[in-house]
Amino acid sequence: MDYTLIIAIATMGGLGFLFAGGLALADRKLRVEENPLIAKVNDALPGANCGACGKAGCYDFAVNIVEGNAAVNGCPVGGDETAQLVADIMGVEAGSAIKMYPRVLCRGGNSEAVSKLTEYYGPLSCAAMDIVSGGNKMCFDGCLGGGDCVEACPFGAMIMNENGIPEVIEELCTSCTMCVQACPRDVIEMHPEDRNVFVFCKNHDDPKKAKDVCSVACLGCGICARKSDGGVEMHDNLGVINYDKLDQNLIPFDKCRTGAIGHLRKAEESEN
Amino acid sequence: MATVTANPTYKLELTSSPHVHSRWSTKQAMWMVVFALVPCIVSAILFFGIYQLTIIAVSVGFAVGTEAAIKYVRKRKITLNDGSALITGLLLALILPPNFNLAFVALGSIVAIALGKEIFGGLGYNIFNPALVGRAFLQASFPVQMTTWEQPNYAVDSVTSATPLASFKFDAVGTELNTMLIGNIGGSLGETSTIAILLGGLFLIAIGIVNYRIPLAMVIGVILFGGVFWLVDPAAYQNPLFHLLGGGFMFGALFMATDWVSSPLQSKGMWIYGFGIALVLILIRLFGGLPEGVMYAILFMNAFVPLINRYTQPTVFGGAK
Amino acid sequence: MKLFKKAKTFHGGVHPNEYKELTENSAFEIMPNPAQIIVPISQHIGKPAKPLVKKGEEVKAGAVIAEPDGFVSVPIHTSISGKVVKISKESNVSGAPKHAIIIKANEENEVELMPSLNPDTLTPEEIRARVKEAGIVGQGGAAFPTYIKLTPPEDKKIDYVILNGCECEPYLTRDDRFMLERSNDIIAGLKLAMKALGVEKGAVGIEDNKPEAIDVMSVAVQDEPDIEVVKVKTKYPQGAEKMLIKAVLNREVPPGKLPLDVGVVIQNIGTAVAIADAVIKGEPELTAALTVSGLGINNPKNLIVRVGTPLADILEYCGGVKDNAHKVVVGGPMMGVAQFDFAAPVMKATSGILVLTEEEIKAHEETPCLNCGMCVGVCPLKLTPTKLARYAQLDKIDEAEKLGISVCIECGTCAYTCPANIPLVQWIRLGKERVNQLKNDKKSA
Amino acid sequence: MKLLVHMLATLTIIGILSGGLLSEVSKWAKPKIALHRKAETEKAIFLVQPDAKSQKKIETVDFEIYRVFDENNDPIGYALPYEGNGFQGNIRLMVGVKNDLKEIVGLQVLEQTETPGLGTKVTEEPFTNQFVKLVAEPNVGWVKGAPPKKTNEVQTITGATISSKAIVDIVNGGLQKLRDVKNSGVEL
Amino acid sequence: MELILIFFSAAIVNNFVLAYFLGICPFIGVSGKISSAFSMGLATTFVMVITSIVTWLIYHLILVPNGLEFLQYVSFILVIASLVQFVEMFIKKVSQPLYRALGIFLPLITTNCAILGLALFIVLKEYTFIQGIVYGVGAGAGFTLAITIMAGIREELDLADVPKPFKGAPITLLVAGILALAFMGFAGLISV
Amino acid sequence: MKTKLTLSKEYIKGLWENNPVFKQVLGMCPALAVTVSALNGIAMALATTFVLVFSSLIISTFRKLIPSQVRIAAYILIIATFVTLVDLIMKAQFPSLSKELGPYIPLIVVNCLILGRQEAFSSKNTVFRSVVDALGMGTGFLIALFVLGGIREILGSRTILGLQVLPDFYEPWLIMILPAGAFLTLGFLMGFLNTYTERKKRLEREAILKKHIKPISDTPINTVEA
């Protein structure tokens, strides 16, 4: 054993001891109570503190996840494993439910909805059209076809069909409800996946007017409501389904002149 | 649906208010800039020969081509008729040395459009002046060629000569100010003739396309900062007028720094920006390793524009002062 | 006579082509009653009125057909005599359809008036009651119920009533004509408003492009020491409340506050006339005075029409629309609403109908924003429209709110100037709507 | 308490192991590194003094300088490492001079941080060879853009004037220092 | 004067991020928002100053006298890591707002190569104690400058139509490249 | 819940899918600083891999003995030890290379790639898996640095690994061996790689869409489906 070795060992051992002691002491004296979930999430993260998530280190990212300000898969370092772990931790809180899907409750596409006499010029976003007398369609309640929901979907699960009405690709949908929030006309609603009867119209116009604006509008005739034994209620010229009381067999689908009430056409079923 | 009996035969428009507009359009403004560059092009040809037109043509051609290609790949509308790519190409050509290698011109032009503009999303989103990005790239890539200056063409053929700034910096040789005013000196194509630049620049200021604040702030700044050093030691530091007329200052002040996209929005910001460019420029010219610094000064301040815009945001009407 | 001072004004603004010469010399013409009127039950800001009539009911001109529902609401009168055809949702000049009472005219032409009152002996309460009863709303465009403006909260000290005679929107000459033809009624209306508010000082702000109106009004206020006529610079949007207060009194209304907060109440010229009519003649607000103009209409006119008259009838009356018409706008060209359905009826606050041609619109293709800063330079509220619009477009509402999007008055100067022709106002309106939506969400959460 | 001990022990042990390991490795590496350094210096000395066969560090002065000898062990000159400011940072070079300090024999740039591809050309032969047999009295000068006409001048590199001048300045500075030392009577 | 030159050299001419590639990770990661970028810059500057003090002391008082220069990296990083962690805990305890504004950036700084780089440069350049501190302040200021500029630009780019694959790190790197080009203008301004 | 990858996959994932530089944006400082030439890139990557593998080995072996409060300090200490080791060895055996990589060797200590892998992987996995993972990441790092260095070397000095590959009339772009060139090259490289991945994702999505979407006009308005 020579001098350098001893000094080296002593120095490093000493420094290690010193800082370990300091940290241990600090840990004890300076500990701050916080949401235990944060610590849990923090533990699941890689802890590289690289900042790749855009947050100030792993701990901050954990706080943001727990507070709902960051996505569980926001850590590029940890990749899918970490995302899964974090999602599991967070999932304990969220609980599980029946899968919900967005449903587009308007079928008044380009070939059904009546256009205005004037031609709209301006941004083709639904929200922007909505504030300029509702863009090109006469109907003031239906889908504008601008595709705000398609834009808003982070998973590419919505597409605009040829007729100018958005469709949901369930396989890609994660029920995030971004499309629902994006729609200025509230045409998109979240429904449990097992519901398949809807009134595909939001128009409250009186029968004559409704017929003038769209060929598939709910005319408000109320025939479905009368036959359904409470399964459909009329609200201001529009049939609204009360799913608690709904008995599909009572609904006279073939009596609805415009087909406003009907079954969900799932994209994949249309192939047959 | 009631209809007006005198309803016109075609569809009426439905748009948001306001329903009337002023006369200026982006396109017109852009073409005005092109028009204002004509004197510089003429001076380039006068002093450095008709061959310079090929440089301009190559630069413009590649700029326009690159823009079209990128727009095509990105499936965006090809908007060449707004003239912006043309301007970038022109500006780049005018700040290159005479008789510059055409392959380099093409490279610079591609870089200017691709890296300077399209990567940020195209016209309107670029942070830096595209032409200057192109030139900075060339300067960094081919420093020797970028600093080899031909003498104006009626002097002896293809003799390299230094720019007035370089002569002063490295050889302590001064240049007559009136020669610099006319432009019969070594330098980049469009940068030498102060008179031609002023002609185009003042035209743009007069019709309101270029805001006078930025060039004015730069001129005042250079006179101020340059003047202080000149007063301290007139032998070591040149007369501020020399800085105004030398190198790319005038061209930079009137055509580069005033680029709408990469300059501040607010009047106050424009003053800060102009003074900032002047300060950096004087620092580089007097103390840096390079004789010329307009390009770097403008690029440097371009980077600050988002911050300047943020901190010169005026209080809204009626807000606490 | 404190009249020939240098014209006062505010920061920013633009000066679009005026086109006032089309109608400024044509006196008001009374349009014959239409065959049918459509009376929206919501012609004002606030809660719609509640219909009092049923289908098939006969009503007499001047009768109340809908009563106010809630505090911010006014009664609606029928402007012609006839039979109620139906009550349904109908197109409307404001863009969105509203419930309206449709009345088919009969032969009767007599109007049911309220008792006439003596302006000199009225108490403030009586004035307010009459203004409310007559269903008067502000003529400036927003159609705020006037009686509320005359009922300031206790804690606000009001010291000035300003009449807005700027009419800064191009084309419109309605207020100009009012000032030329009914200057005494205007002053009477102003005095009533001042009395209702208990205010000593009054002013009439008029742009310097209407020298005749300034002259006539100055004559009218000769005997009124407390009322002055203030000449302000011709510049759009000089007629915006905040801008006018700044120009006349050099007071700035803080963001999110009302003129009330700086001690001022602003009334439109047309409102003053309506107040005078309601009190002195006992006439409820049955007619709308408006300018029909633009290069696309055959006979530009200043008209007085029955509230509820469909646009089609009016355009017809003015000789019809030319073939090169491109856009029909209700209101001024800067803030008005483009129309898509000519069955839509005129409302109380309608100030003009413009038929514009391409030549006047000068629309050009939209190009990306180049940060030229022109919108920033002209914004009378010192906002940064380009940023606000972009934030709204990308749904970055927080940032937009921080930059003061809610302060925007949608005057349109930015979009007017924008060389890139970006629909700035449309985006900003969208942003403002989103801000309100988020605020409401937060409140309800 | 147990945790505390655990923490202390962990870091301390790692520290001790690390210190021990490194000290041993360093013991092995140190002489080698020193050797490399020496070899490098020697190499540079023989490059700037191509006729030299041996060298010796002069210990009588407080700066680094080497005396070089030919095959007859006769002193033929000096090799002087010297440094100064370049365009962006320090430049360290080795210059070889004859006994009388009047003629430069060779030049090598040892360390520099000049602009790659441009300023770094001062390390390359076309430039450094100009210093071979260059008259160093009264000092070294430079010219721009044309071959030098005087025997004590070098041509600067196009586009890297400042770096070139920096080299000349450092050489002049080093030689001046040598002359001063010699003039003051110190035996070199 | 010399100290001023050291400061400007570290802050601008030889900017740590744009010329030495130090601290790139946080430069890319935390430059999304001006406010957090600025806080990050301040926190880094703070740690840099502390580091330059402590590592200078360790190097010159412990390592050099004992011929232990080879323990540089090990001892420096241990000191930096522990100090940063300690400071973070301290701030968290003392002031929540300060922690929110500054403290949360501290763990990220441990692995910021700019810090260790700074400590090593101070040794390499043989700075005195005072010079070392000034160098630390300068480097911190330079880092703050670079990251704040970048954040300003990135906030602006949020509004731009940047091609999707280039969003995030790639565009940040490209902007950094152009910035580095612009900073080349300062070359030769100070050679320290 | 967490499916274990096979060892080969554990290795391969680091090469491309989770490439430390291009995908995880880790270890940027050395990636940018030393890649003036392909050779430097390789050397740096090898040194990094050495440190990565050995620290993974040690840390995963003793992972249960290190208390979490001091784990960062402990890890970084171990890493620093290996870095010093590399540094000393390089100085002793490969002096010219050591001179070239200069001050960037010590900075391996703070390469977030290494600490990141320790935290994310080694501290939670068996020794063998950790080493395989480290090797994979190291190889990925090597690939990235080689590509980056290669491009810069070709364009900036028309050579690769010292061999001239571009003709003489090609004028080297000096910018490529300057700092700016490093940023630009890596930026473009990452962008183009992302373009490729985006394209793949888009094609995948389009395949799903194709499966599902049929022109809506084919379906009658109110067919009753159960």
PDB file of N, CA and C in Angstrom, chain B residues 140-169:
ATOM      1  N   ALA B 140     -19.691  30.208 -44.387  1.00  0.00           N
ATOM      2  CA  ALA B 140     -19.074  29.215 -43.520  1.00  0.00           C
ATOM      3  C   ALA B 140     -18.472  28.078 -44.332  1.00  0.00           C
ATOM      4  N   SER B 141     -19.091  27.780 -45.481  1.00  0.00           N
ATOM      5  CA  SER B 141     -18.619  26.649 -46.269  1.00  0.00           C
ATOM      6  C   SER B 141     -17.417  27.002 -47.132  1.00  0.00           C
ATOM      7  N   PHE B 142     -17.493  28.154 -47.761  1.00  0.00           N
ATOM      8  CA  PHE B 142     -16.446  28.523 -48.709  1.00  0.00           C
ATOM      9  C   PHE B 142     -15.868  29.892 -48.367  1.00  0.00           C
ATOM     10  N   PRO B 143     -15.228  29.983 -47.220  1.00  0.00           N
ATOM     11  CA  PRO B 143     -14.799  31.316 -46.761  1.00  0.00           C
ATOM     12  C   PRO B 143     -13.828  31.991 -47.721  1.00  0.00           C
ATOM     13  N   VAL B 144     -13.012  31.206 -48.374  1.00  0.00           N
ATOM     14  CA  VAL B 144     -12.025  31.842 -49.242  1.00  0.00           C
ATOM     15  C   VAL B 144     -12.703  32.472 -50.447  1.00  0.00           C
ATOM     16  N   GLN B 145     -13.535  31.661 -51.112  1.00  0.00           N
ATOM     17  CA  GLN B 145     -14.208  32.185 -52.295  1.00  0.00           C
ATOM     18  C   GLN B 145     -15.132  33.342 -51.942  1.00  0.00           C
ATOM     19  N   MET B 146     -15.704  33.271 -50.743  1.00  0.00           N
ATOM     20  CA  MET B 146     -16.663  34.310 -50.362  1.00  0.00           C
ATOM     21  C   MET B 146     -15.976  35.626 -50.060  1.00  0.00           C
ATOM     22  N   THR B 147     -14.678  35.604 -49.893  1.00  0.00           N
ATOM     23  CA  THR B 147     -14.003  36.862 -49.575  1.00  0.00           C
ATOM     24  C   THR B 147     -12.995  37.217 -50.652  1.00  0.00           C
ATOM     25  N   THR B 148     -13.217  36.689 -51.854  1.00  0.00           N
ATOM     26  CA  THR B 148     -12.358  37.057 -52.967  1.00  0.00           C
ATOM     27  C   THR B 148     -13.142  38.023 -53.840  1.00  0.00           C
ATOM     28  N   TRP B 149     -12.687  39.240 -53.871  1.00  0.00           N
ATOM     29  CA  TRP B 149     -13.479  40.276 -54.555  1.00  0.00           C
ATOM     30  C   TRP B 149     -12.814  40.692 -55.850  1.00  0.00           C
ATOM     31  N   GLU B 150     -13.601  40.742 -56.893  1.00  0.00           N
ATOM     32  CA  GLU B 150     -13.096  41.241 -58.166  1.00  0.00           C
ATOM     33  C   GLU B 150     -13.111  42.768 -58.138  1.00  0.00           C
ATOM     34  N   GLN B 151     -12.163  43.329 -58.846  1.00  0.00           N
ATOM     35  CA  GLN B 151     -12.212  44.776 -59.011  1.00  0.00           C
ATOM     36  C   GLN B 151     -13.367  45.113 -59.921  1.00  0.00           C
ATOM     37  N   PRO B 152     -13.942  46.284 -59.776  1.00  0.00           N
ATOM     38  CA  PRO B 152     -14.967  46.706 -60.725  1.00  0.00           C
ATOM     39  C   PRO B 152     -14.426  46.599 -62.139  1.00  0.00           C
ATOM     40  N   ASN B 153     -15.300  46.384 -63.079  1.00  0.00           N
ATOM     41  CA  ASN B 153     -14.833  45.771 -64.308  1.00  0.00           C
ATOM     42  C   ASN B 153     -14.045  46.662 -65.257  1.00  0.00           C
ATOM     43  N   TYR B 154     -14.153  47.964 -65.176  1.00  0.00           N
ATOM     44  CA  TYR B 154     -13.321  48.721 -66.103  1.00  0.00           C
ATOM     45  C   TYR B 154     -11.914  48.946 -65.555  1.00  0.00           C
ATOM     46  N   ALA B 155     -11.646  48.433 -64.388  1.00  0.00           N
ATOM     47  CA  ALA B 155     -10.249  48.384 -63.962  1.00  0.00           C
ATOM     48  C   ALA B 155      -9.624  47.163 -64.651  1.00  0.00           C
ATOM     49  N   VAL B 156      -8.397  46.842 -64.293  1.00  0.00           N
ATOM     50  CA  VAL B 156      -7.715  45.718 -64.956  1.00  0.00           C
ATOM     51  C   VAL B 156      -8.532  44.451 -64.752  1.00  0.00           C
ATOM     52  N   ASP B 157      -8.525  43.606 -65.765  1.00  0.00           N
ATOM     53  CA  ASP B 157      -9.393  42.440 -65.739  1.00  0.00           C
ATOM     54  C   ASP B 157      -9.070  41.480 -64.606  1.00  0.00           C
ATOM     55  N   SER B 158     -10.108  40.937 -64.048  1.00  0.00           N
ATOM     56  CA  SER B 158     -10.073  39.908 -63.011  1.00  0.00           C
ATOM     57  C   SER B 158      -8.873  40.010 -62.078  1.00  0.00           C
ATOM     58  N   VAL B 159      -8.745  41.173 -61.511  1.00  0.00           N
ATOM     59  CA  VAL B 159      -7.759  41.331 -60.447  1.00  0.00           C
ATOM     60  C   VAL B 159      -8.536  41.355 -59.156  1.00  0.00           C
ATOM     61  N   THR B 160      -8.105  40.576 -58.205  1.00  0.00           N
ATOM     62  CA  THR B 160      -8.856  40.614 -56.957  1.00  0.00           C
ATOM     63  C   THR B 160      -8.493  41.880 -56.209  1.00  0.00           C
ATOM     64  N   SER B 161      -9.472  42.379 -55.522  1.00  0.00           N
ATOM     65  CA  SER B 161      -9.193  43.557 -54.699  1.00  0.00           C
ATOM     66  C   SER B 161      -9.987  43.418 -53.423  1.00  0.00           C
ATOM     67  N   ALA B 162      -9.507  44.019 -52.398  1.00  0.00           N
ATOM     68  CA  ALA B 162     -10.197  43.894 -51.129  1.00  0.00           C
ATOM     69  C   ALA B 162     -11.343  44.882 -51.076  1.00  0.00           C
ATOM     70  N   THR B 163     -12.316  44.622 -50.247  1.00  0.00           N
ATOM     71  CA  THR B 163     -13.357  45.605 -50.006  1.00  0.00           C
ATOM     72  C   THR B 163     -12.755  46.718 -49.165  1.00  0.00           C
ATOM     73  N   PRO B 164     -13.373  47.883 -49.209  1.00  0.00           N
ATOM     74  CA  PRO B 164     -12.850  48.986 -48.386  1.00  0.00           C
ATOM     75  C   PRO B 164     -12.709  48.590 -46.926  1.00  0.00           C
ATOM     76  N   LEU B 165     -13.683  47.827 -46.416  1.00  0.00           N
ATOM     77  CA  LEU B 165     -13.623  47.451 -45.001  1.00  0.00           C
ATOM     78  C   LEU B 165     -12.433  46.551 -44.736  1.00  0.00           C
ATOM     79  N   ALA B 166     -12.221  45.579 -45.646  1.00  0.00           N
ATOM     80  CA  ALA B 166     -11.113  44.660 -45.445  1.00  0.00           C
ATOM     81  C   ALA B 166      -9.792  45.387 -45.588  1.00  0.00           C
ATOM     82  N   SER B 167      -9.704  46.284 -46.586  1.00  0.00           N
ATOM     83  CA  SER B 167      -8.449  47.024 -46.745  1.00  0.00           C
ATOM     84  C   SER B 167      -8.137  47.790 -45.480  1.00  0.00           C
ATOM     85  N   PHE B 168      -9.173  48.365 -44.904  1.00  0.00           N
ATOM     86  CA  PHE B 168      -8.901  49.158 -43.723  1.00  0.00           C
ATOM     87  C   PHE B 168      -8.508  48.267 -42.555  1.00  0.00           C
ATOM     88  N   LYS B 169      -9.237  47.164 -42.419  1.00  0.00           N
ATOM     89  CA  LYS B 169      -9.017  46.317 -41.256  1.00  0.00           C
ATOM     90  C   LYS B 169      -7.633  45.650 -41.314  1.00  0.00           C
TER      91      LYS B 169
END
